[in-house]
GROMACS .gro file of C-alpha atoms in nm:
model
  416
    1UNK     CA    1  -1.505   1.544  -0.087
    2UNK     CA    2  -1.337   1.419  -0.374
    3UNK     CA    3  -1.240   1.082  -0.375
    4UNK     CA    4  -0.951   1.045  -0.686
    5UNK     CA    5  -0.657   0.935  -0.520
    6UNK     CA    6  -0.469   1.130  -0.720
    7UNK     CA    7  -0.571   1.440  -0.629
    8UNK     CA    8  -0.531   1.643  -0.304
    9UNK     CA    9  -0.805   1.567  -0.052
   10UNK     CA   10  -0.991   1.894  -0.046
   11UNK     CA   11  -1.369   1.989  -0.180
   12UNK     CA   12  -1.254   2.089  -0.492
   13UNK     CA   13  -0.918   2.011  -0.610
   14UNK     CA   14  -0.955   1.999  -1.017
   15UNK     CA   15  -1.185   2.124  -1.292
   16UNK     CA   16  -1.532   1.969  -1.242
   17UNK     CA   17  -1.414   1.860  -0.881
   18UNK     CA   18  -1.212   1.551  -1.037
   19UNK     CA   19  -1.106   1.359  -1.295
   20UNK     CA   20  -1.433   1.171  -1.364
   21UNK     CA   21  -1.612   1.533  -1.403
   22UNK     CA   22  -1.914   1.456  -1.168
   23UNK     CA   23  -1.884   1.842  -1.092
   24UNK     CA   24  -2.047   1.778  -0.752
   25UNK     CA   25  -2.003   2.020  -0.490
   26UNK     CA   26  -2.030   1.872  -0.128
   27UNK     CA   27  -2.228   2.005   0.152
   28UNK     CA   28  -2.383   2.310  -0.001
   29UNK     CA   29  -2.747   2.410   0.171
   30UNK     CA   30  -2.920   2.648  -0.065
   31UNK     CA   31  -3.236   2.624  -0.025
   32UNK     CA   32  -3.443   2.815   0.254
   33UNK     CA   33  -3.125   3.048   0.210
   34UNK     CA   34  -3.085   3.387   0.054
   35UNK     CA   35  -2.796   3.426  -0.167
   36UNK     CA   36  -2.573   3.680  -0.182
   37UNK     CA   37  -2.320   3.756  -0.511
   38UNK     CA   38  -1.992   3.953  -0.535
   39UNK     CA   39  -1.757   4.016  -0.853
   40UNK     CA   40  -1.419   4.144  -0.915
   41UNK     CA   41  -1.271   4.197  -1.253
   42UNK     CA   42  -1.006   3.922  -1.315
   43UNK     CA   43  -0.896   3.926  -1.696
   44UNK     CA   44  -0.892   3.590  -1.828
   45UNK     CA   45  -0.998   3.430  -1.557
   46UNK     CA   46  -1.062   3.045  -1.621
   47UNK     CA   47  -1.103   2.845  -1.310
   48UNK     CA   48  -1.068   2.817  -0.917
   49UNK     CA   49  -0.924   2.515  -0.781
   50UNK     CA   50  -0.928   2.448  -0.379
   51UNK     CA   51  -0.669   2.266  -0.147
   52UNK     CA   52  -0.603   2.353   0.248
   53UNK     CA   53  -0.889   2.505   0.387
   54UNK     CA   54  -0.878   2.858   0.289
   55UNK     CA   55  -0.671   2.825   0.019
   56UNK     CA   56  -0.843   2.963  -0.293
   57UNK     CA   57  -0.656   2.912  -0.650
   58UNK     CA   58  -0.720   3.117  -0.934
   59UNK     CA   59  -0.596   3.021  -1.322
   60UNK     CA   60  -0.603   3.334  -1.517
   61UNK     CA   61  -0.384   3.375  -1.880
   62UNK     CA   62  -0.333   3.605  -2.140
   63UNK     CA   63  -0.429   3.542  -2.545
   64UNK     CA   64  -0.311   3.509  -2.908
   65UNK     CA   65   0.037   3.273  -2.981
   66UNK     CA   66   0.282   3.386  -2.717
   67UNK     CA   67   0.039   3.402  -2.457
   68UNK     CA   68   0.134   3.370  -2.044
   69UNK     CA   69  -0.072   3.210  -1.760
   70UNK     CA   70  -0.028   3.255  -1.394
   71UNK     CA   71  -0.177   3.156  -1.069
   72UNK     CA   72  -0.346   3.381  -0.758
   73UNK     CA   73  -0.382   3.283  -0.462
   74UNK     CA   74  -0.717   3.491  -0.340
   75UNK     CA   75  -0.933   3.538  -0.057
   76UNK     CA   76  -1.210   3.329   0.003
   77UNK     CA   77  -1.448   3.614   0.041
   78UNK     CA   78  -1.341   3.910  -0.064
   79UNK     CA   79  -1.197   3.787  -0.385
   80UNK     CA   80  -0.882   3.978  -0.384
   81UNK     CA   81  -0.511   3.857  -0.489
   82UNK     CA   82  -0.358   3.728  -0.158
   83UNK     CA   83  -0.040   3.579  -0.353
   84UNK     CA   84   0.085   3.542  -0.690
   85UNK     CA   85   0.278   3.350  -0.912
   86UNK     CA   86   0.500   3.489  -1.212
   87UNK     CA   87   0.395   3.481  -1.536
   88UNK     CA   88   0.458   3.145  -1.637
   89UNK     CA   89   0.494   3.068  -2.012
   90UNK     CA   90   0.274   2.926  -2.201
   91UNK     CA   91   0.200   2.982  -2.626
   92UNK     CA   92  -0.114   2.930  -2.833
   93UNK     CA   93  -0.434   2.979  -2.639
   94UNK     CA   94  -0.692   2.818  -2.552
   95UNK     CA   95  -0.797   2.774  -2.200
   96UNK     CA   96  -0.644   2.497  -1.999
   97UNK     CA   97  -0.633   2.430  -1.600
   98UNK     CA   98  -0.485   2.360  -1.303
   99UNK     CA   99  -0.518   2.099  -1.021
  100UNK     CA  100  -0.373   2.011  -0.659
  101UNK     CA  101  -0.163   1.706  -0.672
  102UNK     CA  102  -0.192   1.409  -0.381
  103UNK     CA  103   0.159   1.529  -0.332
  104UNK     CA  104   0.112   1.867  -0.218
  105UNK     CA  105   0.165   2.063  -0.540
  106UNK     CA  106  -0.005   2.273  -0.802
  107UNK     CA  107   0.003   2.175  -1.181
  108UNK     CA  108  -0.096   2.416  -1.436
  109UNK     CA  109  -0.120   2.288  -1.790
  110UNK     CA  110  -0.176   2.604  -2.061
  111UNK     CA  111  -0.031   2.624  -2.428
  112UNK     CA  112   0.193   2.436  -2.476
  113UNK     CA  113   0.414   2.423  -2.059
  114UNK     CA  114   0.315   2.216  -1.784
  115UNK     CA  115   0.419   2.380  -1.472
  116UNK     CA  116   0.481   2.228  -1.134
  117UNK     CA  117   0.446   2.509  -0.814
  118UNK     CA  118   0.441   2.531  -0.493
  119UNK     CA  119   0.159   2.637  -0.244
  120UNK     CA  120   0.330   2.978  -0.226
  121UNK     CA  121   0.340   2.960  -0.603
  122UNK     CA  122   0.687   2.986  -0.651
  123UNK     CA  123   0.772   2.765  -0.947
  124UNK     CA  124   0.983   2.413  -0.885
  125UNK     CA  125   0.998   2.290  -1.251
  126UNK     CA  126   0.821   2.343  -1.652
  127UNK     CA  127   0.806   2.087  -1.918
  128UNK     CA  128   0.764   2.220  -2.285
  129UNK     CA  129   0.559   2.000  -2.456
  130UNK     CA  130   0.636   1.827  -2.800
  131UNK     CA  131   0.373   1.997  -3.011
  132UNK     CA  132   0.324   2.337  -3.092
  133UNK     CA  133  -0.075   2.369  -3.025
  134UNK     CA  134  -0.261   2.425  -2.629
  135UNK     CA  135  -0.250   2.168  -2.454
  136UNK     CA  136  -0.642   2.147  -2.303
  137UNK     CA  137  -0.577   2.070  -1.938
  138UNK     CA  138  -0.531   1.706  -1.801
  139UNK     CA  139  -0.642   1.468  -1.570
  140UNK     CA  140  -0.445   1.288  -1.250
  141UNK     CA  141  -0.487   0.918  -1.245
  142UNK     CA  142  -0.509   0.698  -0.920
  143UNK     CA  143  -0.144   0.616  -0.934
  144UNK     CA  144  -0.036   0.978  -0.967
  145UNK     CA  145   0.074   1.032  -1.301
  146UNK     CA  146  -0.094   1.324  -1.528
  147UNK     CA  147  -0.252   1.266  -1.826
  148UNK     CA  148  -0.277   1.547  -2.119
  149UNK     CA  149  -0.328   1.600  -2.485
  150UNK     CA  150  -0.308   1.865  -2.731
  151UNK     CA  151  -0.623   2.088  -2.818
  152UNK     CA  152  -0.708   1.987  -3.228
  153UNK     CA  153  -0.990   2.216  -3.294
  154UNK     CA  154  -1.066   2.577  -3.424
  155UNK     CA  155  -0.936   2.913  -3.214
  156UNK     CA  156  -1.048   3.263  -3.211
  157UNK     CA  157  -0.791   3.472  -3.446
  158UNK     CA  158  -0.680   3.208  -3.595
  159UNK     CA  159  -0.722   3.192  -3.975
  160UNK     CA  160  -0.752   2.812  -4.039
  161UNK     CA  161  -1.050   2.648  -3.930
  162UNK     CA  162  -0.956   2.310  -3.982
  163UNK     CA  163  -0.974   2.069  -3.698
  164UNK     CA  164  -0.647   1.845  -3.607
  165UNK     CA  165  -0.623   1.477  -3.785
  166UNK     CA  166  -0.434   1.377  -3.468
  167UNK     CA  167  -0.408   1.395  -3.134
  168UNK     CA  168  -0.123   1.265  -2.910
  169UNK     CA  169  -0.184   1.170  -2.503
  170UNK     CA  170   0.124   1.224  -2.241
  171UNK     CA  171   0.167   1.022  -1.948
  172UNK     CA  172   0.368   1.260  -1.737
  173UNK     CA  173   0.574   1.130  -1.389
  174UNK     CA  174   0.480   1.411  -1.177
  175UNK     CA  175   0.813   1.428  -0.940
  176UNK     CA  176   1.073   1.499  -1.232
  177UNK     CA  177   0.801   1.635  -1.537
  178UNK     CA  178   0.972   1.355  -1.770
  179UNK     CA  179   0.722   1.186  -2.007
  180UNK     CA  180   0.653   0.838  -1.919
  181UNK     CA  181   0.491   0.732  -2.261
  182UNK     CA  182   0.295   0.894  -2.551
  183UNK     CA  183   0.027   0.743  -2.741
  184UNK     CA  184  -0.074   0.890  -3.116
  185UNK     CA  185  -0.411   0.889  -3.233
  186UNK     CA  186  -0.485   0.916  -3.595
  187UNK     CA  187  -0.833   1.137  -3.542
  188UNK     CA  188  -0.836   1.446  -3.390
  189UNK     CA  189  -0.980   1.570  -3.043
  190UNK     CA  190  -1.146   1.888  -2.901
  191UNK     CA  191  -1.282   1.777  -2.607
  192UNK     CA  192  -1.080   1.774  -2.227
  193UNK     CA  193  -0.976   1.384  -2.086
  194UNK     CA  194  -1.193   1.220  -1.897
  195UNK     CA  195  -1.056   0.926  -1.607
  196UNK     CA  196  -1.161   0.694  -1.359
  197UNK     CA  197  -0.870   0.493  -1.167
  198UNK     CA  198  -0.667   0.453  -1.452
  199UNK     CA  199  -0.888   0.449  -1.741
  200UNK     CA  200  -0.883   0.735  -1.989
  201UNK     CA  201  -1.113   0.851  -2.189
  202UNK     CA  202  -1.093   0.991  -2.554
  203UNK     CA  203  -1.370   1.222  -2.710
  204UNK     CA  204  -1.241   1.251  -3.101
  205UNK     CA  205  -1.413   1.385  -3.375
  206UNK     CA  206  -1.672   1.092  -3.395
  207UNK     CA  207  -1.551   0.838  -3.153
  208UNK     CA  208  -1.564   0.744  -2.761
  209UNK     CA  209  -1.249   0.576  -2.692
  210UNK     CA  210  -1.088   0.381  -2.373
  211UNK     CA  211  -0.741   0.408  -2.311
  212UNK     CA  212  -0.591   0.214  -1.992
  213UNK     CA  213  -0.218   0.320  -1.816
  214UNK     CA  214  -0.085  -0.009  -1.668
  215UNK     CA  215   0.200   0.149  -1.508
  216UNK     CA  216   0.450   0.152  -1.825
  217UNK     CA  217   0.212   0.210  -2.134
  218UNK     CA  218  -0.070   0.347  -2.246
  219UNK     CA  219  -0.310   0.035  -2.388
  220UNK     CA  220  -0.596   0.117  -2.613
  221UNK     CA  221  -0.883  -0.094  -2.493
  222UNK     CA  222  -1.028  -0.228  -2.843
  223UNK     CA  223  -1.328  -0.379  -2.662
  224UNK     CA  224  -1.479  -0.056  -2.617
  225UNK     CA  225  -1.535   0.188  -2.917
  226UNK     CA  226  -1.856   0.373  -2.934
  227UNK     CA  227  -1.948   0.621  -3.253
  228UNK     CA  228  -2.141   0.882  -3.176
  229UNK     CA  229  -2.172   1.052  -3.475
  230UNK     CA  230  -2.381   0.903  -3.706
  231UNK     CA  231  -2.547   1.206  -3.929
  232UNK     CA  232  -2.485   1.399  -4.188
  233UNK     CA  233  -2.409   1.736  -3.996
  234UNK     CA  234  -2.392   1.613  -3.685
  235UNK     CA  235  -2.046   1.758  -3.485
  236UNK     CA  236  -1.802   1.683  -3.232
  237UNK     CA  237  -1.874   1.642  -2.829
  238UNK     CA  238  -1.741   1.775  -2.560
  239UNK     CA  239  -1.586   1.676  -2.198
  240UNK     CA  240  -1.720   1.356  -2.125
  241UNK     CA  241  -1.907   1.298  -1.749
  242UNK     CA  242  -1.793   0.932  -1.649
  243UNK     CA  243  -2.084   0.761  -1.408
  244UNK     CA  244  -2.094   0.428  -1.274
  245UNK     CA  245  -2.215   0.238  -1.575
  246UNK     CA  246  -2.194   0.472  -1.885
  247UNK     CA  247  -2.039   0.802  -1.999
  248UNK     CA  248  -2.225   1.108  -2.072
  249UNK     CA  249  -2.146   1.361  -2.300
  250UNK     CA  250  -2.282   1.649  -2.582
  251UNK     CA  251  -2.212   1.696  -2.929
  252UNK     CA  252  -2.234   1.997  -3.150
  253UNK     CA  253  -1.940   2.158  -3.040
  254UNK     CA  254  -1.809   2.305  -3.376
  255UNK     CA  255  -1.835   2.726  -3.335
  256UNK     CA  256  -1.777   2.802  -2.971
  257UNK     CA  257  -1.415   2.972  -3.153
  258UNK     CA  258  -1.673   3.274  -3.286
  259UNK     CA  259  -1.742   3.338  -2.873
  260UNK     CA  260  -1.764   3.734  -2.874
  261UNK     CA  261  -2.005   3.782  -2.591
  262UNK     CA  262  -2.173   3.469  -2.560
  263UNK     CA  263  -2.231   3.157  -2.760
  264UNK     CA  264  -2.604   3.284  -2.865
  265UNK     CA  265  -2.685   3.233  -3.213
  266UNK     CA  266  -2.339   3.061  -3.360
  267UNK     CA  267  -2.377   2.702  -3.384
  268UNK     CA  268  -2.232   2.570  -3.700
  269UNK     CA  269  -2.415   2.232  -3.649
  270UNK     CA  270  -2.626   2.129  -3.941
  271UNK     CA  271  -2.828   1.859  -3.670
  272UNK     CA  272  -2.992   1.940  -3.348
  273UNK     CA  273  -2.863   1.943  -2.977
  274UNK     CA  274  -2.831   1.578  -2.855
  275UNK     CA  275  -2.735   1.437  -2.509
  276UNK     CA  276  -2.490   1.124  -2.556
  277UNK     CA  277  -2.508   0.809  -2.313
  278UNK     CA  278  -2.260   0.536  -2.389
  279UNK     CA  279  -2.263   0.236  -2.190
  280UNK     CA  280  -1.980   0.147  -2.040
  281UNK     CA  281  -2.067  -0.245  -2.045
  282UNK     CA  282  -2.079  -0.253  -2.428
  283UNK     CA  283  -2.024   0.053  -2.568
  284UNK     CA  284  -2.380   0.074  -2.708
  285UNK     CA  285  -2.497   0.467  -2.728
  286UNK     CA  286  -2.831   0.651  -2.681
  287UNK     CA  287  -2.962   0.964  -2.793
  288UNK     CA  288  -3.182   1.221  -2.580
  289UNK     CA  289  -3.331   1.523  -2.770
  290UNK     CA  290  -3.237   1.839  -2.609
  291UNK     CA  291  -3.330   2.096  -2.857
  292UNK     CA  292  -3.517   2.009  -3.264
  293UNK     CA  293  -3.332   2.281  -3.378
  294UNK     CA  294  -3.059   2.308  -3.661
  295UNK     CA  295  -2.727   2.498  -3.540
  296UNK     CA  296  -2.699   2.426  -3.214
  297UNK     CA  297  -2.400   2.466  -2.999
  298UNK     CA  298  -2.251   2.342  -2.686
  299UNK     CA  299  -1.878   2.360  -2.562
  300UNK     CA  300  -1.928   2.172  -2.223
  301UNK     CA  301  -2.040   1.870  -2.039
  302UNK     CA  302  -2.339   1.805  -1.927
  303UNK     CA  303  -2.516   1.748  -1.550
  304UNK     CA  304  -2.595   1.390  -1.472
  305UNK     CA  305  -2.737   1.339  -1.089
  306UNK     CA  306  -2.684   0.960  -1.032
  307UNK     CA  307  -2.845   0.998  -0.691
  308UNK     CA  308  -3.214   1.096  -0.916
  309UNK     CA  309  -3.133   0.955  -1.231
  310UNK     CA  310  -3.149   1.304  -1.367
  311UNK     CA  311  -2.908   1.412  -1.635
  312UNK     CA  312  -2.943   1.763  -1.765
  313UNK     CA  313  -2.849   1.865  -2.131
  314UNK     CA  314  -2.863   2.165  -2.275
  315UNK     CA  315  -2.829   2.360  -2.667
  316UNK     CA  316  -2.606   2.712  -2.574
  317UNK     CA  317  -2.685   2.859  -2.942
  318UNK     CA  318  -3.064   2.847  -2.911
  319UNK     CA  319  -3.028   2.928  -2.522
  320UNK     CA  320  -3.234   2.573  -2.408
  321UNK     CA  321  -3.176   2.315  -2.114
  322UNK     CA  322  -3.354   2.024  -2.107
  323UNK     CA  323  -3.371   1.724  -1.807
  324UNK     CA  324  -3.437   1.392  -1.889
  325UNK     CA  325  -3.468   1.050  -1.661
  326UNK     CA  326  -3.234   0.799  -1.717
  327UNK     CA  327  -3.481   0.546  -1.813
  328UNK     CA  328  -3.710   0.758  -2.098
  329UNK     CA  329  -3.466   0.908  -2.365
  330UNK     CA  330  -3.800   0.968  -2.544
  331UNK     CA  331  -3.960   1.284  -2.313
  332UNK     CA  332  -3.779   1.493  -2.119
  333UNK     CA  333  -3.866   1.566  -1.741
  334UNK     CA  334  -3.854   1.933  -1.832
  335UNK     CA  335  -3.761   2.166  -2.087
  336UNK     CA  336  -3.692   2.553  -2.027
  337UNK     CA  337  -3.479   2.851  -2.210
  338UNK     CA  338  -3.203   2.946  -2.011
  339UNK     CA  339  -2.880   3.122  -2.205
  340UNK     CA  340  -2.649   2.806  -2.039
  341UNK     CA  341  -2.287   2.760  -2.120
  342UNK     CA  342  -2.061   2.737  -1.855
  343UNK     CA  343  -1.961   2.393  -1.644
  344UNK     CA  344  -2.254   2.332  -1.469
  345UNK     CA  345  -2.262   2.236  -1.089
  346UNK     CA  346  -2.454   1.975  -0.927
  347UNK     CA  347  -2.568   2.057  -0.545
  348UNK     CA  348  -2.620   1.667  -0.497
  349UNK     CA  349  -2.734   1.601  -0.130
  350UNK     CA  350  -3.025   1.891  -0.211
  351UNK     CA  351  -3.088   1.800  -0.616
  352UNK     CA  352  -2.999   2.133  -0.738
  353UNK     CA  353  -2.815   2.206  -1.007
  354UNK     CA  354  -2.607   2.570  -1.022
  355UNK     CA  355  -2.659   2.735  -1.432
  356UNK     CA  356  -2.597   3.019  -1.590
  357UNK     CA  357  -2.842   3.247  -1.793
  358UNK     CA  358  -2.647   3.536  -1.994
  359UNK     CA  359  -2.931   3.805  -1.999
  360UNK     CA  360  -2.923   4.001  -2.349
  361UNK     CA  361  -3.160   4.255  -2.212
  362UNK     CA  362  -2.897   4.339  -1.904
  363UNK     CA  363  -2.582   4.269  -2.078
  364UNK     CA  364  -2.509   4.092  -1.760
  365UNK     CA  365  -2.489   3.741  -1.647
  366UNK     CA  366  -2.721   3.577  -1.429
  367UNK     CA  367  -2.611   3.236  -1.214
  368UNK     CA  368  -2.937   3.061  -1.139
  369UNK     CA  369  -3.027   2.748  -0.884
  370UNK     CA  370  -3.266   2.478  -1.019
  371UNK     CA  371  -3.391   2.244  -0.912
  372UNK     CA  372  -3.303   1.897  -1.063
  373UNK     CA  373  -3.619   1.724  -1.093
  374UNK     CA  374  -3.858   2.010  -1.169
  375UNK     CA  375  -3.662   2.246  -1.295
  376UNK     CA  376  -3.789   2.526  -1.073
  377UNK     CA  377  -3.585   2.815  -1.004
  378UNK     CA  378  -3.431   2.860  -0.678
  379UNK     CA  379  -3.198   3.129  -0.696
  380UNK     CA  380  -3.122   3.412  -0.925
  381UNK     CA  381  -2.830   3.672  -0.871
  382UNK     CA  382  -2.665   3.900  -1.165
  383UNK     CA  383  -2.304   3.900  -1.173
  384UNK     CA  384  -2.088   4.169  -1.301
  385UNK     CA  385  -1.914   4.001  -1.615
  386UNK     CA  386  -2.034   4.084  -1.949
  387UNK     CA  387  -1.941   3.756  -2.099
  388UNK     CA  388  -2.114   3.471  -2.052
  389UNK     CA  389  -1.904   3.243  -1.889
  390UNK     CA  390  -1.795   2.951  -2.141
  391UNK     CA  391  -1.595   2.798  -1.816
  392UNK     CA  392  -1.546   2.703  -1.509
  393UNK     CA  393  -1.663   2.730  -1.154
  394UNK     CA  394  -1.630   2.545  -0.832
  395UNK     CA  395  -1.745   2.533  -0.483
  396UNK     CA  396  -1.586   2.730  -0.181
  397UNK     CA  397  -1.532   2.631   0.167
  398UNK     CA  398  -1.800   2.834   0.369
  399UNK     CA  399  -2.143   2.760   0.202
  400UNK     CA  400  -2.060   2.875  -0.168
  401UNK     CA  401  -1.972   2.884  -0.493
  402UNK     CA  402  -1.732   3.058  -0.729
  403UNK     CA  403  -1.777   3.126  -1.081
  404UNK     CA  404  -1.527   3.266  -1.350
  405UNK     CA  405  -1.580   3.434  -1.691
  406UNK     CA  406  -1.344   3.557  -1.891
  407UNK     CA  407  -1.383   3.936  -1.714
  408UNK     CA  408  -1.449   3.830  -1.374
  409UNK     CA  409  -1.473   3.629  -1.094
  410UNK     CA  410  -1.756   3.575  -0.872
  411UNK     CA  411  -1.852   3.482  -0.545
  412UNK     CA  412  -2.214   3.374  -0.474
  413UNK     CA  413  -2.249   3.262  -0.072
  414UNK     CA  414  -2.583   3.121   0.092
  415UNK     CA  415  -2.631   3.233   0.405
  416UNK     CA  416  -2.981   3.205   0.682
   0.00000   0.00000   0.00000
């Protein structure tokens, strides 16, 4: 259950299952199970979010400029739209998210709109937001307020290339949409906000940075400032994973705009695939080697199982994940190709970590169970989508797991 106060008290009530993006799914048995998969087409589909038990929330949205999102309601099995909201508006896309508030509503944050709905998705109130670029998602801190900042890196379609010098964070009072306080940064950011309580966390271009919301402003913490990149060639990282003593994260993220299919083969990284800790005592970093090869790619976090000391990385371009203990950056536990990109899910109380594999041969996607200390494969079922999903996925309420691409959405249930 997630435990952000924040957030509504339900297995999975924002992207990665909270704000901290642990991306653990509670109470899941898979193994000594079979598993079963279904798929529906669901055009763009970009991530389930859970609240009262058998309420299942889909994010889906539309592309280019003037681009809409809206939100379904669907059924917990079959997959099918149950309820929907209107098209909501949104602008220049790039995917963003939605979450279920402590206070009993939705929040969707795409383009450039944050929207406020009900749980019969009508719509109570918008905000447009000051800049004209997506806004990627945002986190809910402790004390309720929501947290966002615009998207500053490369889309698909869109002619310039060149990543933001800026980024600006939000503080949003969730009750009226008003902003509480804004913060400029003079780098820019790709990467989705991180929190814990009421610490934020910044992933720019080459920095780790700690921003803390004392109720009236945001205050940059100037104690802690880790730089990650350090070569020649080396690129920006993506959503950070916040654990109890440092903050995980991987870099190489420059390319995932040239998705067509799957990220396979366009990394524009001129260093190879590393796996980031930072600690959050001092700020000091560490490098594990997921992958020796040039042009690697990633454009999501990685799995870290604080329970093993297990954190998974993985290279998306060259179609690698790699496991490593906490204590021996140096060799990793095991090493195996596997065409990864999506959000992966961590299966805790069993060690098993839920991946993707985008099979070239099928033109299909596979989701695969592994398991987190060996690596061995658990479970394999082929989905429907022809994309390999770049995105999100969450658990369900009866012993599964859902997984969107951006064709479908999928169910995959474990059953005796």
């Amino acid at each position: 259950m997630n435990n952000a106060l924040g957030y509504w008290k339900s297995p999975w009530p924002g992207e990665d299952g909270g704000p901290s993006r642990l991306q653990i799914a509670p109470s899941i048995t898979v193994r000594g199970k079979k598993a079963q998969v279904i798929s529906r087409m669901s055009i763009v589909s970009t991530m389930t979010v859970l609240r009262d038990p058998g309420e299942v929330f889909l994010l889906c949205h539309t592309g280019g400029d003037e681009a809409v999102s809206w939100v379904e309601r669907i059924d917990p099995e079959t997959l099918e739209t149950v309820a929907r909201s209107v098209d909501l508006v949104a602008g220049p896309t790039w995917p963003g998210g939605i979450a279920a508030h402590a206070n009993g509503y939705l929040y969707v944050v795409f383009g450039r709109y944050i929207h406020q709905l009900s749980g019969d998705l009508e719509v109570i109130k918008s905000l447009e937001l000051p800049r004209n670029r997506p806004y990627n998602s945002f986190v809910i801190l402790d004390s309720g307020e929501i947290v966002l900042k615009d998207f500053g890196g490369a889309r698909p379609g869109v002619p310039s290339t060149t990543h933001s010098v800026d980024c600006e964070l939000l503080v949003i009072d969730p009750n009226s949409l008003t902003i509480l306080d804004s913060y400029l940064l003079n780098e820019g950011s790709v990467s989705r906000l991180s929190s814990k309580g009421r610490d934020i966390y910044v992933v720019t271009m080459t920095q780790l940075i700690r921003l803390h919301w004392d109720g009236k402003a945001l205050q940059r913490d100037d104690t802690f400032r880790a730089t990650y990149v350090t070569e020649e060639g080396q690129e920006f990282a993506w959503d950070p994973v916040i654990t109890t003593s440092d903050v995980w994260m991987l870099d190489n993220g420059a390319g995932s705009q040239n998705f067509t299919t799957s990220l396979l083969g366009i990394g524009d990284a001129k260093t190879s695939q590393k796996l980031i800790r930072v600690s959050l005592s001092d700020a000091s970093v560490t490098n594990y080697s997921v992958n020796d090869q040039v042009n690697s790619l990633v454009s999501n976090p990685p799995c870290i199982d604080e329970e093993r000391q297990v954190a998974i990385g993985y290279d998306s371009a060259h179609g690698v994940v790699s496991a490593f203990a906490f204590d021996n950056a140096s060799t990793p536990l095991w090493s195996k190709k596997l065409n990864h990109a999506m959000h992966p899910i961590l299966l805790q109380e069993e060690g098993v970590v839920m991946m993707n594999d985008f099979r070239v041969e099928t033109g299909l996607e596979d989701i695969v169970l592994l398991d987190v200390l060996t690596g061995e494969e658990l479970h394999r079922v082929t989905t429907q989508s022809p994309l390999q999903s770049v995105i999100f996925g969450s658990c369900g309420f009866s012993n599964d797991l859902y997984v969107c691409s951006f064709s479908h959405v999928s169910r995959i249930s474990f059953t005796s």
